[in-house]
XYZ file of C-alpha atoms in Angstrom:
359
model
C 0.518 -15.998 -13.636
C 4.081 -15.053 -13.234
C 5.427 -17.947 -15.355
C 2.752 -17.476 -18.120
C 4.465 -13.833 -18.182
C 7.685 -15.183 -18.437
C 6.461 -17.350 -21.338
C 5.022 -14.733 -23.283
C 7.690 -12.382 -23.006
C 10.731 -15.244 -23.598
C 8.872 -16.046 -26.867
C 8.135 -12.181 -27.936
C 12.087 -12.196 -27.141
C 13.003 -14.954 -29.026
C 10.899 -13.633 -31.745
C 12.442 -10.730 -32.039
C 15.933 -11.487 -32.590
C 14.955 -13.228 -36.036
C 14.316 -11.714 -39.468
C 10.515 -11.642 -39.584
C 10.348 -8.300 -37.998
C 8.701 -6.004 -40.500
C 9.170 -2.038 -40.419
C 6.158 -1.860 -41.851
C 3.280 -4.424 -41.754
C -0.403 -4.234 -42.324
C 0.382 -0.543 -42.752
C -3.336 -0.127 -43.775
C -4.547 -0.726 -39.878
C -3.082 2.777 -39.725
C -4.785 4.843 -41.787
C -7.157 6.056 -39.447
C -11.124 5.660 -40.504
C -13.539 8.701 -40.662
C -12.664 11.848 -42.604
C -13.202 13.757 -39.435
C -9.668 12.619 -38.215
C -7.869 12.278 -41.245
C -8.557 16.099 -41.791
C -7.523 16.864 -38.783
C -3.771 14.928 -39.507
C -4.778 12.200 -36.889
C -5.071 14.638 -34.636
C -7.954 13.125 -32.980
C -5.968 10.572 -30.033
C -8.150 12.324 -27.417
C -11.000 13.454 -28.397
C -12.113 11.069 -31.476
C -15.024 9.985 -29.221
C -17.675 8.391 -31.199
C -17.999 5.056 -33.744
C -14.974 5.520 -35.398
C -12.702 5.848 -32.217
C -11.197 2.438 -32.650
C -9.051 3.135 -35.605
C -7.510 5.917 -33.779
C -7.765 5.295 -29.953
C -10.426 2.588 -28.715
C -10.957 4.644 -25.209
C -13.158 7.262 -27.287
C -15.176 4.412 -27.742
C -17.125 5.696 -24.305
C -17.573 9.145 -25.535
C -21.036 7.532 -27.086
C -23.156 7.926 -24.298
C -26.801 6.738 -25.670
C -28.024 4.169 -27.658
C -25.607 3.138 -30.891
C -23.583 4.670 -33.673
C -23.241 3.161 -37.319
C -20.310 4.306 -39.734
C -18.918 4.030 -42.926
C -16.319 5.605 -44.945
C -14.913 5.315 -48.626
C -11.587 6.433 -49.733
C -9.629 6.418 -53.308
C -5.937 6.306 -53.235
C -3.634 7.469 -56.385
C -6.617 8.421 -58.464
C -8.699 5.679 -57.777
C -6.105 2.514 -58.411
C -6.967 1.789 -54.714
C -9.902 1.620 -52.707
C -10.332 1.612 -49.079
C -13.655 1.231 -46.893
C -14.885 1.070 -43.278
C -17.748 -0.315 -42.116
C -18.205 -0.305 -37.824
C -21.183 -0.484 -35.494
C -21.000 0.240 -31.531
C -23.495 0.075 -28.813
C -23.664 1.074 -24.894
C -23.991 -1.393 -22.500
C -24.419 -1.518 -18.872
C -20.801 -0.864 -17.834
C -19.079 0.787 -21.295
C -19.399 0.225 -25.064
C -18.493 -2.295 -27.460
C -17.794 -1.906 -31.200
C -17.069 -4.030 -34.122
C -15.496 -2.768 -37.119
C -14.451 -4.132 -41.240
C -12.201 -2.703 -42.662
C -10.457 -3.496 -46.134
C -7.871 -1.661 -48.726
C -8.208 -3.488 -52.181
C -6.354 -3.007 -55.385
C -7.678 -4.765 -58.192
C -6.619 -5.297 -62.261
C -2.952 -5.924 -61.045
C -1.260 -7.271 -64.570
C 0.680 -10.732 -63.869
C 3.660 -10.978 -65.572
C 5.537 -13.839 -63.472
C 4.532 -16.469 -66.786
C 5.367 -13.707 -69.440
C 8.120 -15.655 -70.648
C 8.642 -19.075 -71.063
C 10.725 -21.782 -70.293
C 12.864 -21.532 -73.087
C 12.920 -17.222 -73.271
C 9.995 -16.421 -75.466
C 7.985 -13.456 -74.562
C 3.947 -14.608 -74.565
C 1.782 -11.445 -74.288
C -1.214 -14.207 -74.236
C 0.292 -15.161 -70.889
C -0.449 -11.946 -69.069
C -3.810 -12.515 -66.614
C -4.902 -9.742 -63.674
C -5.116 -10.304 -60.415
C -6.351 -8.550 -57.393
C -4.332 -7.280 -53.901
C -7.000 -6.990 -50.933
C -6.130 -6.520 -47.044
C -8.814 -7.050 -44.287
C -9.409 -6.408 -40.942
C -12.276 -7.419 -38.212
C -11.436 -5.655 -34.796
C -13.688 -6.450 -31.569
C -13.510 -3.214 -29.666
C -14.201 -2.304 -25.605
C -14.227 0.708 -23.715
C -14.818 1.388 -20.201
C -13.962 3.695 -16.769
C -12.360 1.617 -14.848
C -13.387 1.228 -11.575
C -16.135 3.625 -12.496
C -13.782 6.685 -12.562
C -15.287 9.345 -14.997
C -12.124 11.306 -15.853
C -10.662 8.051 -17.137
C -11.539 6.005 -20.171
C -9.664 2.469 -21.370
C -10.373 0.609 -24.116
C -8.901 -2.486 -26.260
C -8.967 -3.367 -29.930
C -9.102 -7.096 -30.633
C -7.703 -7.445 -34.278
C -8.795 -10.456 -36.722
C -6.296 -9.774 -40.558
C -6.310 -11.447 -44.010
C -4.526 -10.577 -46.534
C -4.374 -12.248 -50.023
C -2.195 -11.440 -53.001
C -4.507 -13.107 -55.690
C -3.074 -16.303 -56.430
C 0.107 -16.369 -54.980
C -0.247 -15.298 -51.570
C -2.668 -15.069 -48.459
C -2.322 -14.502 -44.638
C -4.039 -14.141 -41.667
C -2.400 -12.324 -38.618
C -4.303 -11.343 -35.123
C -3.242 -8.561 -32.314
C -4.215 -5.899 -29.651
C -4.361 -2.226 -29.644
C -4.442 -0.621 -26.002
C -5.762 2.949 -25.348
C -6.682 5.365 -22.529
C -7.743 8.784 -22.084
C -7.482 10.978 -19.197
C -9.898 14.123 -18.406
C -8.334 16.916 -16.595
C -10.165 19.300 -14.468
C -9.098 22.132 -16.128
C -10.500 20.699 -19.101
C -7.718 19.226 -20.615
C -7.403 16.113 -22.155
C -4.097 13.292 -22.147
C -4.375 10.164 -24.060
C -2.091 7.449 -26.023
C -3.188 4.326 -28.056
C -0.573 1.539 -28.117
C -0.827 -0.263 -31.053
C -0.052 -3.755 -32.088
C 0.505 -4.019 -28.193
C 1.752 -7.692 -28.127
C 3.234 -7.108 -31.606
C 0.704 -8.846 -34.209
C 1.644 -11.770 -36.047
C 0.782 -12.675 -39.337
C 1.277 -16.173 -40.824
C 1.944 -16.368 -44.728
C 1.252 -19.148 -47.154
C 2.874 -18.598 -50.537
C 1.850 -20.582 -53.662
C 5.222 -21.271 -54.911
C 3.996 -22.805 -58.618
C 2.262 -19.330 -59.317
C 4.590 -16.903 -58.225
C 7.566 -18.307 -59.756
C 8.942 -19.056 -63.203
C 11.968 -21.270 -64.836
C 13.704 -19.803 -67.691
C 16.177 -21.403 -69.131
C 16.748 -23.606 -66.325
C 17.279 -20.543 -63.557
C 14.080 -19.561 -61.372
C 12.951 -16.166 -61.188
C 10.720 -15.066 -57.973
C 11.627 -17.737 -55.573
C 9.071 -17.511 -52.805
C 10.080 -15.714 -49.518
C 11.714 -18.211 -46.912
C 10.056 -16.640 -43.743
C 6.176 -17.564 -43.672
C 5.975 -15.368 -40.448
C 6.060 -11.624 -40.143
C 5.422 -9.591 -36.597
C 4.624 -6.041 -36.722
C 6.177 -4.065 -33.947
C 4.353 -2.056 -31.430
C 3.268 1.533 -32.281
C 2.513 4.648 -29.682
C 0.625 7.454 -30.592
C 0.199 10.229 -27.514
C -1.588 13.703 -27.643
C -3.011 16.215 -25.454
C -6.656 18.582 -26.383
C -8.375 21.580 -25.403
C -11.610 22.449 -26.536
C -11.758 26.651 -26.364
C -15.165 28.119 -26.488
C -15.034 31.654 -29.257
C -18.120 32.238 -28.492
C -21.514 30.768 -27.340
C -21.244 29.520 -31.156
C -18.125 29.266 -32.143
C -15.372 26.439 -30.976
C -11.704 25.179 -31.484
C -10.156 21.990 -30.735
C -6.261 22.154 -31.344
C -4.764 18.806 -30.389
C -1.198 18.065 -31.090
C 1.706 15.049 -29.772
C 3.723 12.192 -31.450
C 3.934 9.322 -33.483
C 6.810 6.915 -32.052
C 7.547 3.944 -34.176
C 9.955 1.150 -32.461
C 12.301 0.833 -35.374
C 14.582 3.022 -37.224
C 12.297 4.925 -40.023
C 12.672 7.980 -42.047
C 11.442 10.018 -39.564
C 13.100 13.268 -38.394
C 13.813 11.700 -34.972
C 15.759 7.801 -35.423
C 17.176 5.871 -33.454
C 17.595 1.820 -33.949
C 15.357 1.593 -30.884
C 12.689 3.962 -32.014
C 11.843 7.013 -34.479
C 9.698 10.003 -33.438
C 7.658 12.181 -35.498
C 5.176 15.003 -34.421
C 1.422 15.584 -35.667
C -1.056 18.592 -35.220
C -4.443 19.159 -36.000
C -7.696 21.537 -35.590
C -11.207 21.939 -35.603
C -13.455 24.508 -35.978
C -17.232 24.565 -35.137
C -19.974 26.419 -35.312
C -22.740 25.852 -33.254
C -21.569 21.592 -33.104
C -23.246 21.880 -36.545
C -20.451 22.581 -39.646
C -17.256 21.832 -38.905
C -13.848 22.911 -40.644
C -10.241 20.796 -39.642
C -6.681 21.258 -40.439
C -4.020 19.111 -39.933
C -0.424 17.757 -40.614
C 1.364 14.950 -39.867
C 3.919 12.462 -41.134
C 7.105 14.357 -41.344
C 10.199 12.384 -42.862
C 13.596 13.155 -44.055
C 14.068 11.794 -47.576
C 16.900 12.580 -50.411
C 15.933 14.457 -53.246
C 16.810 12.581 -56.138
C 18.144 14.836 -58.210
C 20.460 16.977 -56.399
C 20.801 14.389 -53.871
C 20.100 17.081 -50.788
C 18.202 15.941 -47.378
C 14.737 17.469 -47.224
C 11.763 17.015 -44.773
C 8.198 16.105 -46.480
C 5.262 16.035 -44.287
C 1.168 14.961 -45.337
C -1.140 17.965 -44.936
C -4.566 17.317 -44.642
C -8.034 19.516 -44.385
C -11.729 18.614 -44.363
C -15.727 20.301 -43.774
C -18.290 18.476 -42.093
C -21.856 18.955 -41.626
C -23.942 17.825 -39.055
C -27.900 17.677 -38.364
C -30.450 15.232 -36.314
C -28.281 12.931 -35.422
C -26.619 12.515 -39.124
C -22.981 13.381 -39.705
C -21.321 13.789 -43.325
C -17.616 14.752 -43.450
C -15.181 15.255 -45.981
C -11.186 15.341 -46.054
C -8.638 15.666 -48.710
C -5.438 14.253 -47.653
C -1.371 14.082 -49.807
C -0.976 10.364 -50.157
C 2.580 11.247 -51.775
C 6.068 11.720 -50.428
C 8.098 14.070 -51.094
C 5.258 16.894 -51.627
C 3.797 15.068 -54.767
C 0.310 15.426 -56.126
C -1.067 12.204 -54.862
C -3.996 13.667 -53.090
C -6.897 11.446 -51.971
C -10.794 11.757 -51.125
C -12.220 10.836 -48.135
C -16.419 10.571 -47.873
C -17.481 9.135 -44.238
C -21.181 8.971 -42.843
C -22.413 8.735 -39.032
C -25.503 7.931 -37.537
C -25.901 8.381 -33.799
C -29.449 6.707 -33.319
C -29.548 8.172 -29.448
C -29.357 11.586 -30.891
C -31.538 10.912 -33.750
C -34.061 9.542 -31.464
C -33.358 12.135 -28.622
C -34.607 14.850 -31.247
């Protein structure tokens, strides 16, 4: 056991001192999935305990507690030039709860100019086709109390990508997300997701004849020389409180850190890691309409014009509505940077067939 450890971390070792270490790979795995927690800013590292739990910490995967739980969202990015969906199932079993999970962000009618002109200079507007940009996911999901403890709950993401760039590209890539969540007492809740765990690799293969072009003897959009990519490991921690108004009336504040093991825009970097905060809320009444906050994503960027360092963050907010067992949320979230209009729609659905049934 000791010298397969050795293996695995000499090659993760080796791997890393090359040049196929992205900053930011399959950047669509973190998203998040349900409008519930994307209103809330991501807020939702504890206490996103139901179907949708494996996109933001797999442990909440044992928060579902009868029967099974169906899910899916749709989402437009940049006024509808993207489209991402989620599609995930999970059931109890005898000692915790599995889940399986699609996921895929698609942008289609992409113009293809890479045989606008020809070998000799001319400009063909004939020559211009569309093609489509589509990223996948399947992730296997597990939760359990280990050793039976109650105040504990673990759980593991198995990841399965593709990604294809119409003709010229496609890749496939596999990892492992790691979670846990711990129950205090006092009613508190701690709990981090480690993402990409083992880093997750993703293996290219790039038509070379599409994607580039000879003009007058000199070739334009040479194919990349690394086939390889890894994405580096991601933490997300947070700590919850659910306070009680009223016999009707709730809120759950959770707030921690994003922590991103490469040097980023964010307000905290370092070449070993960058560090940027999130908080979010909820508000319920009677566990029946629900109304989130939430912000996250804080950067430093340059304004362009006058040049000056400013911090941007993503605000988010979002309503849900709740009855027999079905769940229907919205959120609104800023796509942009910078404070720019890019806002996008988020519609999500639940159905928790043990409370359906139940009433």
């Amino acid at each position: 056991m000791k010298k397969y450890l050795f293996l695995v971390f000499s090659l993760l070792f080796g791997l890393s001192q090359s040049q196929i270490i992205r900053k930011y790979s399959n950047e669509f795995l973190n998203i998040g999935a349900g409008a519930r927690g994307i209103g809330m800013g991501g807020a939702v590292i504890t206490n996103q305990d139901d179907v949708y739990s494996p996109m933001w910490n797999p442990a909440g995967l044992n928060g579902i507690t009868r029967d099974w739980q169906g899910a899916a969202m749709h989402a437009e990015y940049f006024e509808s030039i993207a489209k991402y969906d989620y599609l995930a199932y999970a059931k109890v079993l005898e000692n915790g709860v599995f889940g399986v999970s699609v996921v895929r962000l698609g942008v289609d009618n992409i113009l293809n100019t890479t045989q606008l002109i020809d070998t000799e200079g001319n400009i063909d507007y004939d020559k211009i086709t569309k093609f489509s940009q589509s990223d996948y996911a399947g992730i296997i999901s597990y939760a359990f109390n280990p050793g039976g403890n109650p105040k504990l709950d673990v759980g593991v993401n198995a990841k399965i990508v593709y990604r294809n760039v119409g003709k010229f590209a496609s890749g496939y890539g596999f990892g492992f997300d790691v979670g846990a969540i711990y129950k205090a007492d006092n009613g508190w809740k701690f709990g981090g997701v480690l993402r990409d765990a083992t880093t997750t690799v993703n293996f290219w293969s790039v038509n070379q004849s599409e994607l580039s072009t000879i003009v007058n003897g000199e070739e334009f959009n040479p194919a990349p020389t690394d086939k390889m990519e890894l994405t580096m490991p991601k933490l997300n921690a947070g700590a919850s409180k659910l306070f009680n108004i009223n016999s009707s009336l709730y809120v759950l504040p959770e707030a921690g850190i994003n922590v991103d093991f490469a040097k980023t825009a964010a307000l905290l970097s370092t070449d070993f890691a960058s560090i940027t905060p999130y908080a979010g809320a909820e508000l319920g009444y009677q566990k029946m309409i629900f109304v989130r906050l939430g912000v996250n994503r804080f950067q430093s960027i340059t304004d362009i014009e006058d040049l000056q360092r400013k911090v941007s963050f993503q605000p988010s907010a979002g309503i849900g509505i709740r009855y027999r067992g079905l769940t229907l949320d919205y959120a609104i979230s800023n796509s942009g940077i910078g404070g720019s209009n890019f806002y996008s729609n988020f519609f999500s659905l639940k159905l928790d067939m043990g409370e359906f049934r139940n009433d």
